[in-house]
Amino acid sequence: KMNLKGRNFLTLKDFTPEEITYLIDLAADLKEKKKKGIPVDHYRGKNVALIFEKTSTRTRCAFEVAAHDMGMGTTYLDPSGSQIGKKESIEDTARVLGRMFDGIEYRGYGQEIVEDLAKYAGVPVWNGLTNEYHPTQMLADMLTIREHFGELKGLKLVYMGDARYNMGNSLMIACSKLGMDFVACTTKEYFPNEELVATCRGYAKESGARITLTEDVKEGTKDADIIYTDVWVSMGEPDEVWEKRIKELSPYKVTKEVMANAKESAIFLHCLPAFHDLKTKIGAAMYEKFGVKDMEVTDEVFESAQSKVFDEAENRMHTIKAVMVATLGEF
Ligand code: CP
Ligand code: NVA
């Protein structure tokens, strides 16, 4: 049995394949218990702080519901309502919150901020997304894939779009640690950085995974088990980059043809939120400006039977619960 009590959860680079598998197993167990109505609520008296310097639907709700299921109290600090970063340094904030809370979630900008928080807090810190990594999302994705295919090893996951950011980076780490083939299918400019690729090739050597970077959609997506994409412009990036991204990443949009080139049994995943129609403010504005009805994925693929994005979204809650249970102490 693994003991992760007291550990931070900042990036999957810090965890062994066995520890990651243990967290996925624990999440599956907690999910089953929740479905059966068996409570796991012996964390009464514990409290967690949820710091969001960027907006969120899934991550915030997952932490809140998971914490409440566990019997814990939560305090949500929104992007504007605290002293963090403006009147008070991360070090001081960490030392204050560490005196009151049993764990701290942080979503924001640079990875160094969440690392700093963890250094000074004295309680477990959980990364709810930084520019560089989105590790809680990885556990949800891997649980979803495992539920669907029954295993992870040997599957081929293709990531299309901007692979230099949190999602591309994190998927490459998760796949290479867990023995899955990872393909970044995009233009060279959007390939993940060489240092991280080299690190992940090291993990891949241990696990039997393969890492491929390709600009060729036909070759890249051939026989894929999972086609994955993310928004072309991430939170915190300037609006001006939309035009360039639409131009450069449109060949890597997930379409019916892309899905047809993958295995017949392939599934589509997306961390969400997604631009697949005109029902969002930004989507509608982009249509006005550039005439594009969808971005990274067509509505047809998003709404198809191959799309498992809402199973994936639900799994955010079960996997985040597993991270809290494991790092606060299972018993
Ligand atoms: N996938 C994800 O992190 O969603 P939110 O931004 O809504 O939390
Ligand atoms: N890459 C996206 C992921 C959102 C969950 C972003 O950082 O905005």
Coordinates of C-alpha atoms and ligand atoms in Angstrom, one line a residue:
K1 CA 0.0 0.0 0.0
M2 CA 1.2 3.5 -0.9
N3 CA 1.6 6.2 1.6
L4 CA 1.3 9.7 0.1
K5 CA 0.4 11.5 3.3
G6 CA 1.9 15.0 3.5
R7 CA 2.9 15.0 -0.1
N8 CA 2.3 18.0 -2.5
F9 CA 0.6 17.3 -5.8
L10 CA 2.3 19.8 -8.2
T11 CA 3.2 17.9 -11.3
L12 CA 3.2 14.2 -12.2
K13 CA 7.0 14.4 -12.7
D14 CA 7.2 14.1 -8.9
F15 CA 5.3 10.7 -8.9
T16 CA 6.3 7.2 -9.8
P17 CA 4.1 5.2 -12.2
E18 CA 3.1 3.0 -9.2
E19 CA 2.0 6.1 -7.2
I20 CA 0.0 7.5 -10.2
T21 CA -1.6 4.1 -10.6
Y22 CA -2.4 4.0 -6.9
L23 CA -4.2 7.4 -7.2
I24 CA -6.2 6.2 -10.2
D25 CA -7.2 3.0 -8.3
L26 CA -8.1 5.0 -5.2
A27 CA -10.3 7.3 -7.4
A28 CA -12.0 4.3 -9.0
D29 CA -12.7 3.0 -5.5
L30 CA -14.0 6.3 -4.2
K31 CA -16.2 6.6 -7.3
E32 CA -17.7 3.2 -6.7
K33 CA -18.4 4.1 -3.1
K34 CA -20.1 7.3 -4.0
K35 CA -22.3 5.6 -6.6
K36 CA -23.3 3.0 -3.9
G37 CA -24.0 5.7 -1.4
I38 CA -21.1 4.6 1.0
P39 CA -19.8 7.7 2.6
V40 CA -16.1 8.6 3.0
D41 CA -16.6 11.5 5.3
H42 CA -14.3 11.0 8.2
Y43 CA -12.4 14.3 7.5
R44 CA -14.7 16.4 9.6
G45 CA -12.8 19.2 11.3
K46 CA -10.4 19.6 8.4
N47 CA -10.5 22.6 6.1
V48 CA -9.1 23.3 2.6
A49 CA -8.3 26.6 0.9
L50 CA -9.1 26.9 -2.8
I51 CA -7.1 29.7 -4.5
F52 CA -8.1 30.6 -8.0
E53 CA -6.2 33.3 -9.8
K54 CA -7.8 32.2 -13.0
T55 CA -11.4 31.2 -13.5
S56 CA -12.7 27.6 -13.3
T57 CA -15.9 25.6 -13.5
R58 CA -14.8 21.9 -13.2
T59 CA -11.8 22.2 -11.0
R60 CA -13.4 24.5 -8.4
C61 CA -16.6 22.4 -8.3
A62 CA -14.6 19.1 -8.1
F63 CA -12.6 20.4 -5.1
E64 CA -15.7 21.7 -3.4
V65 CA -17.9 18.7 -3.9
A66 CA -15.1 16.3 -3.1
A67 CA -14.2 18.2 0.1
H68 CA -17.9 18.4 1.2
D69 CA -18.4 14.6 0.5
M70 CA -15.3 14.1 2.8
G71 CA -16.9 16.2 5.5
M72 CA -14.4 19.0 5.1
G73 CA -14.9 22.8 5.1
T74 CA -13.8 24.9 2.1
T75 CA -12.8 28.5 1.5
Y76 CA -12.8 29.7 -2.0
L77 CA -10.5 32.6 -2.8
D78 CA -11.5 34.1 -6.2
P79 CA -9.2 35.9 -8.7
S80 CA -9.8 39.3 -7.1
G81 CA -11.0 38.8 -3.6
S82 CA -7.8 38.2 -1.6
Q83 CA -4.5 40.0 -0.9
I84 CA -2.5 37.4 -2.8
G85 CA 0.2 38.7 -5.2
K86 CA -1.0 42.3 -4.8
K87 CA -0.6 43.3 -1.1
E88 CA 0.9 40.0 0.1
S89 CA 3.7 37.7 -1.2
I90 CA 3.1 34.1 -1.8
E91 CA 5.5 33.2 1.0
D92 CA 3.5 35.2 3.6
T93 CA 0.2 33.9 2.2
A94 CA 1.5 30.3 2.4
R95 CA 2.5 30.8 6.0
V96 CA -0.9 32.3 7.0
L97 CA -3.0 29.7 5.2
G98 CA -0.8 26.9 6.4
R99 CA -1.8 27.8 10.0
M100 CA -5.5 27.6 9.3
F101 CA -6.0 25.0 6.6
D102 CA -5.1 21.3 6.2
G103 CA -4.5 21.6 2.5
I104 CA -4.3 24.3 -0.2
E105 CA -5.4 24.2 -3.9
Y106 CA -3.8 26.7 -6.2
R107 CA -4.7 27.6 -9.8
G108 CA -2.8 30.4 -11.5
Y109 CA 0.1 31.4 -13.7
G110 CA 3.7 30.2 -13.4
Q111 CA 4.6 26.8 -11.9
E112 CA 7.1 28.6 -9.7
I113 CA 4.2 30.2 -7.8
V114 CA 2.6 26.9 -6.7
E115 CA 6.1 25.5 -5.9
D116 CA 6.7 28.5 -3.7
L117 CA 3.4 28.1 -2.0
A118 CA 4.3 24.5 -1.3
K119 CA 7.7 25.4 0.1
Y120 CA 6.2 27.7 2.8
A121 CA 2.8 26.3 3.5
G122 CA 3.7 23.3 5.7
V123 CA 0.5 21.5 4.5
P124 CA -0.1 19.6 1.2
V125 CA -0.5 21.9 -1.8
W126 CA -2.4 20.8 -4.9
N127 CA -1.9 22.3 -8.4
G128 CA -5.3 23.1 -9.9
L129 CA -3.6 24.3 -13.2
T130 CA -0.6 26.4 -14.0
N131 CA 0.7 27.6 -17.3
E132 CA 3.0 24.6 -17.4
Y133 CA 1.0 21.7 -15.9
H134 CA -2.5 20.4 -15.1
P135 CA -1.8 17.2 -13.0
T136 CA -5.3 16.7 -11.5
Q137 CA -6.7 16.7 -15.1
M138 CA -4.3 13.9 -15.9
L139 CA -5.7 11.6 -13.3
A140 CA -9.3 12.2 -14.6
D141 CA -8.1 11.6 -18.1
M142 CA -6.3 8.3 -17.3
L143 CA -9.3 7.1 -15.2
T144 CA -11.6 7.8 -18.1
I145 CA -9.3 6.0 -20.6
R146 CA -8.9 3.0 -18.3
E147 CA -12.7 2.8 -17.7
H148 CA -13.2 2.8 -21.4
F149 CA -10.4 0.5 -22.6
G150 CA -9.8 -1.5 -19.4
E151 CA -6.1 -0.7 -19.4
L152 CA -3.6 2.1 -20.3
K153 CA -0.4 0.4 -21.4
G154 CA 0.1 0.2 -25.1
L155 CA -2.7 2.7 -26.1
K156 CA -1.9 5.5 -28.5
L157 CA -2.9 9.0 -27.5
V158 CA -2.7 11.8 -30.0
Y159 CA -2.7 15.4 -28.8
M160 CA -3.6 18.0 -31.4
G161 CA -3.1 21.8 -31.1
D162 CA -0.8 23.8 -28.9
A163 CA 1.4 21.2 -27.3
R164 CA 3.7 23.6 -25.5
Y165 CA 1.3 24.4 -22.7
N166 CA -0.2 22.8 -19.6
M167 CA -2.3 20.1 -21.4
G168 CA 0.3 19.0 -24.0
N169 CA 3.1 18.9 -21.4
S170 CA 1.0 17.0 -18.8
L171 CA -0.3 14.5 -21.3
M172 CA 3.2 13.8 -22.5
I173 CA 4.3 13.2 -18.9
A174 CA 1.4 11.0 -18.0
C175 CA 1.6 8.9 -21.1
S176 CA 5.3 8.4 -20.9
K177 CA 5.1 7.4 -17.3
L178 CA 2.2 5.0 -17.8
G179 CA 3.5 3.2 -20.9
M180 CA 1.2 4.9 -23.5
D181 CA 2.3 6.1 -26.9
F182 CA 2.2 9.9 -27.0
V183 CA 2.0 11.8 -30.3
A184 CA 2.0 15.6 -30.5
C185 CA 0.4 16.3 -33.8
T186 CA 0.8 20.0 -34.7
T187 CA 3.2 22.4 -36.4
K188 CA 6.8 22.5 -35.2
E189 CA 6.3 25.9 -33.5
Y190 CA 3.8 24.2 -31.2
F191 CA 5.8 21.1 -30.3
P192 CA 6.6 20.7 -26.5
N193 CA 9.9 22.1 -25.4
E194 CA 13.0 19.9 -26.0
E195 CA 14.0 19.6 -22.4
L196 CA 10.6 18.2 -21.3
V197 CA 10.6 15.9 -24.4
A198 CA 14.0 14.6 -23.3
T199 CA 12.8 14.1 -19.7
C200 CA 9.8 12.2 -20.9
R201 CA 11.8 10.1 -23.3
G202 CA 13.6 8.9 -20.1
Y203 CA 10.3 7.9 -18.5
A204 CA 9.2 6.2 -21.8
K205 CA 12.4 4.1 -21.8
E206 CA 11.3 2.7 -18.4
S207 CA 7.7 2.2 -19.3
G208 CA 7.9 1.0 -22.9
A209 CA 6.1 4.1 -24.2
R210 CA 7.0 6.0 -27.4
I211 CA 7.0 9.7 -28.0
T212 CA 6.4 11.1 -31.5
L213 CA 6.3 14.7 -32.6
T214 CA 4.8 15.1 -36.1
E215 CA 3.3 17.8 -38.4
D216 CA 1.5 15.1 -40.4
V217 CA -2.1 14.6 -39.5
K218 CA -2.7 11.4 -41.5
E219 CA 0.5 9.8 -40.1
G220 CA 0.1 11.1 -36.6
T221 CA -3.5 10.1 -36.0
K222 CA -3.3 6.7 -37.8
D223 CA -4.5 3.9 -35.5
A224 CA -4.9 6.2 -32.5
D225 CA -6.9 5.0 -29.6
I226 CA -7.5 8.5 -28.1
I227 CA -7.7 11.8 -30.0
Y228 CA -7.2 14.7 -27.5
T229 CA -7.3 18.4 -28.0
D230 CA -7.6 21.7 -26.0
V231 CA -8.4 25.3 -26.6
W232 CA -6.1 27.1 -29.0
V233 CA -5.7 30.1 -26.7
S234 CA -5.3 29.4 -23.0
M235 CA -6.3 31.5 -20.0
G236 CA -3.9 34.4 -19.5
E237 CA -2.9 34.6 -23.1
P238 CA -3.6 37.9 -25.0
D239 CA -6.6 38.0 -27.3
E240 CA -4.4 39.1 -30.1
V241 CA -3.1 35.6 -30.6
W242 CA -6.4 34.2 -31.7
E243 CA -5.9 35.2 -35.3
K244 CA -2.5 33.6 -35.6
R245 CA -3.7 30.4 -33.8
I246 CA -6.7 30.0 -36.0
K247 CA -4.5 30.3 -39.0
E248 CA -1.8 28.0 -37.9
L249 CA -3.8 25.4 -35.9
S250 CA -6.8 24.9 -38.2
P251 CA -5.2 22.0 -40.0
Y252 CA -5.1 20.3 -36.6
K253 CA -8.8 20.7 -35.8
V254 CA -10.4 17.4 -34.7
T255 CA -12.9 16.6 -37.5
K256 CA -14.8 13.5 -38.6
E257 CA -12.0 12.7 -41.0
V258 CA -9.4 12.8 -38.2
M259 CA -11.6 10.4 -36.1
A260 CA -12.1 8.1 -39.2
N261 CA -8.3 7.9 -39.6
A262 CA -8.0 6.7 -35.9
K263 CA -9.1 3.2 -34.8
E264 CA -12.7 2.5 -35.1
S265 CA -12.8 2.1 -31.4
A266 CA -11.1 5.4 -30.8
I267 CA -12.5 8.0 -28.3
F268 CA -12.3 11.8 -28.2
L269 CA -11.3 13.6 -25.1
H270 CA -11.0 17.3 -24.2
C271 CA -10.3 18.8 -20.8
L272 CA -13.0 21.5 -21.5
P273 CA -14.1 24.2 -21.8
A274 CA -14.2 23.7 -25.6
F275 CA -15.0 25.9 -28.6
H276 CA -17.2 23.7 -30.8
D277 CA -20.1 25.9 -31.6
L278 CA -21.3 29.5 -31.4
K279 CA -22.9 29.2 -28.0
T280 CA -20.1 31.1 -26.1
K281 CA -19.3 34.8 -26.1
I282 CA -15.8 34.2 -27.4
G283 CA -16.9 31.7 -30.0
A284 CA -19.5 34.1 -31.3
A285 CA -17.0 37.0 -31.4
M286 CA -14.5 34.8 -33.3
Y287 CA -17.2 34.0 -35.8
E288 CA -17.9 37.7 -36.3
K289 CA -14.2 38.4 -36.7
F290 CA -12.8 35.4 -38.6
G291 CA -15.9 33.5 -39.8
V292 CA -15.0 30.2 -38.0
K293 CA -17.9 28.3 -36.5
D294 CA -15.8 26.0 -34.3
M295 CA -12.2 25.9 -33.3
E296 CA -10.2 22.9 -32.0
V297 CA -13.0 20.4 -32.6
T298 CA -16.1 20.3 -34.8
D299 CA -19.5 20.1 -33.1
E300 CA -20.1 16.8 -34.9
V301 CA -17.2 15.1 -33.2
F302 CA -17.9 16.8 -29.8
E303 CA -21.5 15.5 -29.8
S304 CA -20.6 12.1 -31.3
A305 CA -20.8 8.7 -29.5
Q306 CA -17.0 8.6 -29.6
S307 CA -16.8 11.7 -27.4
K308 CA -16.3 10.9 -23.7
V309 CA -15.8 14.5 -22.5
F310 CA -18.5 14.4 -19.9
D311 CA -17.4 11.2 -18.3
E312 CA -14.0 12.9 -18.2
A313 CA -15.4 16.0 -16.5
E314 CA -17.2 13.9 -13.9
N315 CA -14.0 12.0 -13.2
R316 CA -12.3 15.3 -12.2
M317 CA -14.3 15.1 -8.9
H318 CA -13.5 11.4 -8.1
T319 CA -9.8 11.9 -8.9
I320 CA -9.4 15.2 -7.0
K321 CA -11.0 13.4 -4.0
A322 CA -8.4 10.7 -4.3
V323 CA -5.6 13.3 -4.3
M324 CA -7.0 14.9 -1.1
V325 CA -7.7 11.5 0.6
A326 CA -4.1 10.3 -0.2
T327 CA -2.2 13.4 0.7
L328 CA -4.3 14.2 3.8
G329 CA -3.9 10.6 4.9
E330 CA -6.2 7.8 4.0
F331 CA -7.1 6.9 7.6
Ligands
CP1 N1 -10.7 21.2 -17.3 C1 -10.7 22.2 -16.4 O1 -9.7 22.5 -15.7 O2 -11.8 23.0 -16.4 P1 -12.0 24.3 -15.5 O3 -11.2 25.4 -16.1 O4 -13.5 24.6 -15.7 O5 -11.7 24.1 -14.1
NVA2 N1 -5.0 25.1 -21.7 C1 -6.2 25.5 -21.0 C2 -6.7 24.4 -20.2 C3 -8.0 24.7 -19.4 C4 -8.5 23.6 -18.5 C5 -5.9 26.8 -20.2 O1 -4.8 26.8 -19.6 O2 -6.7 27.7 -20.3

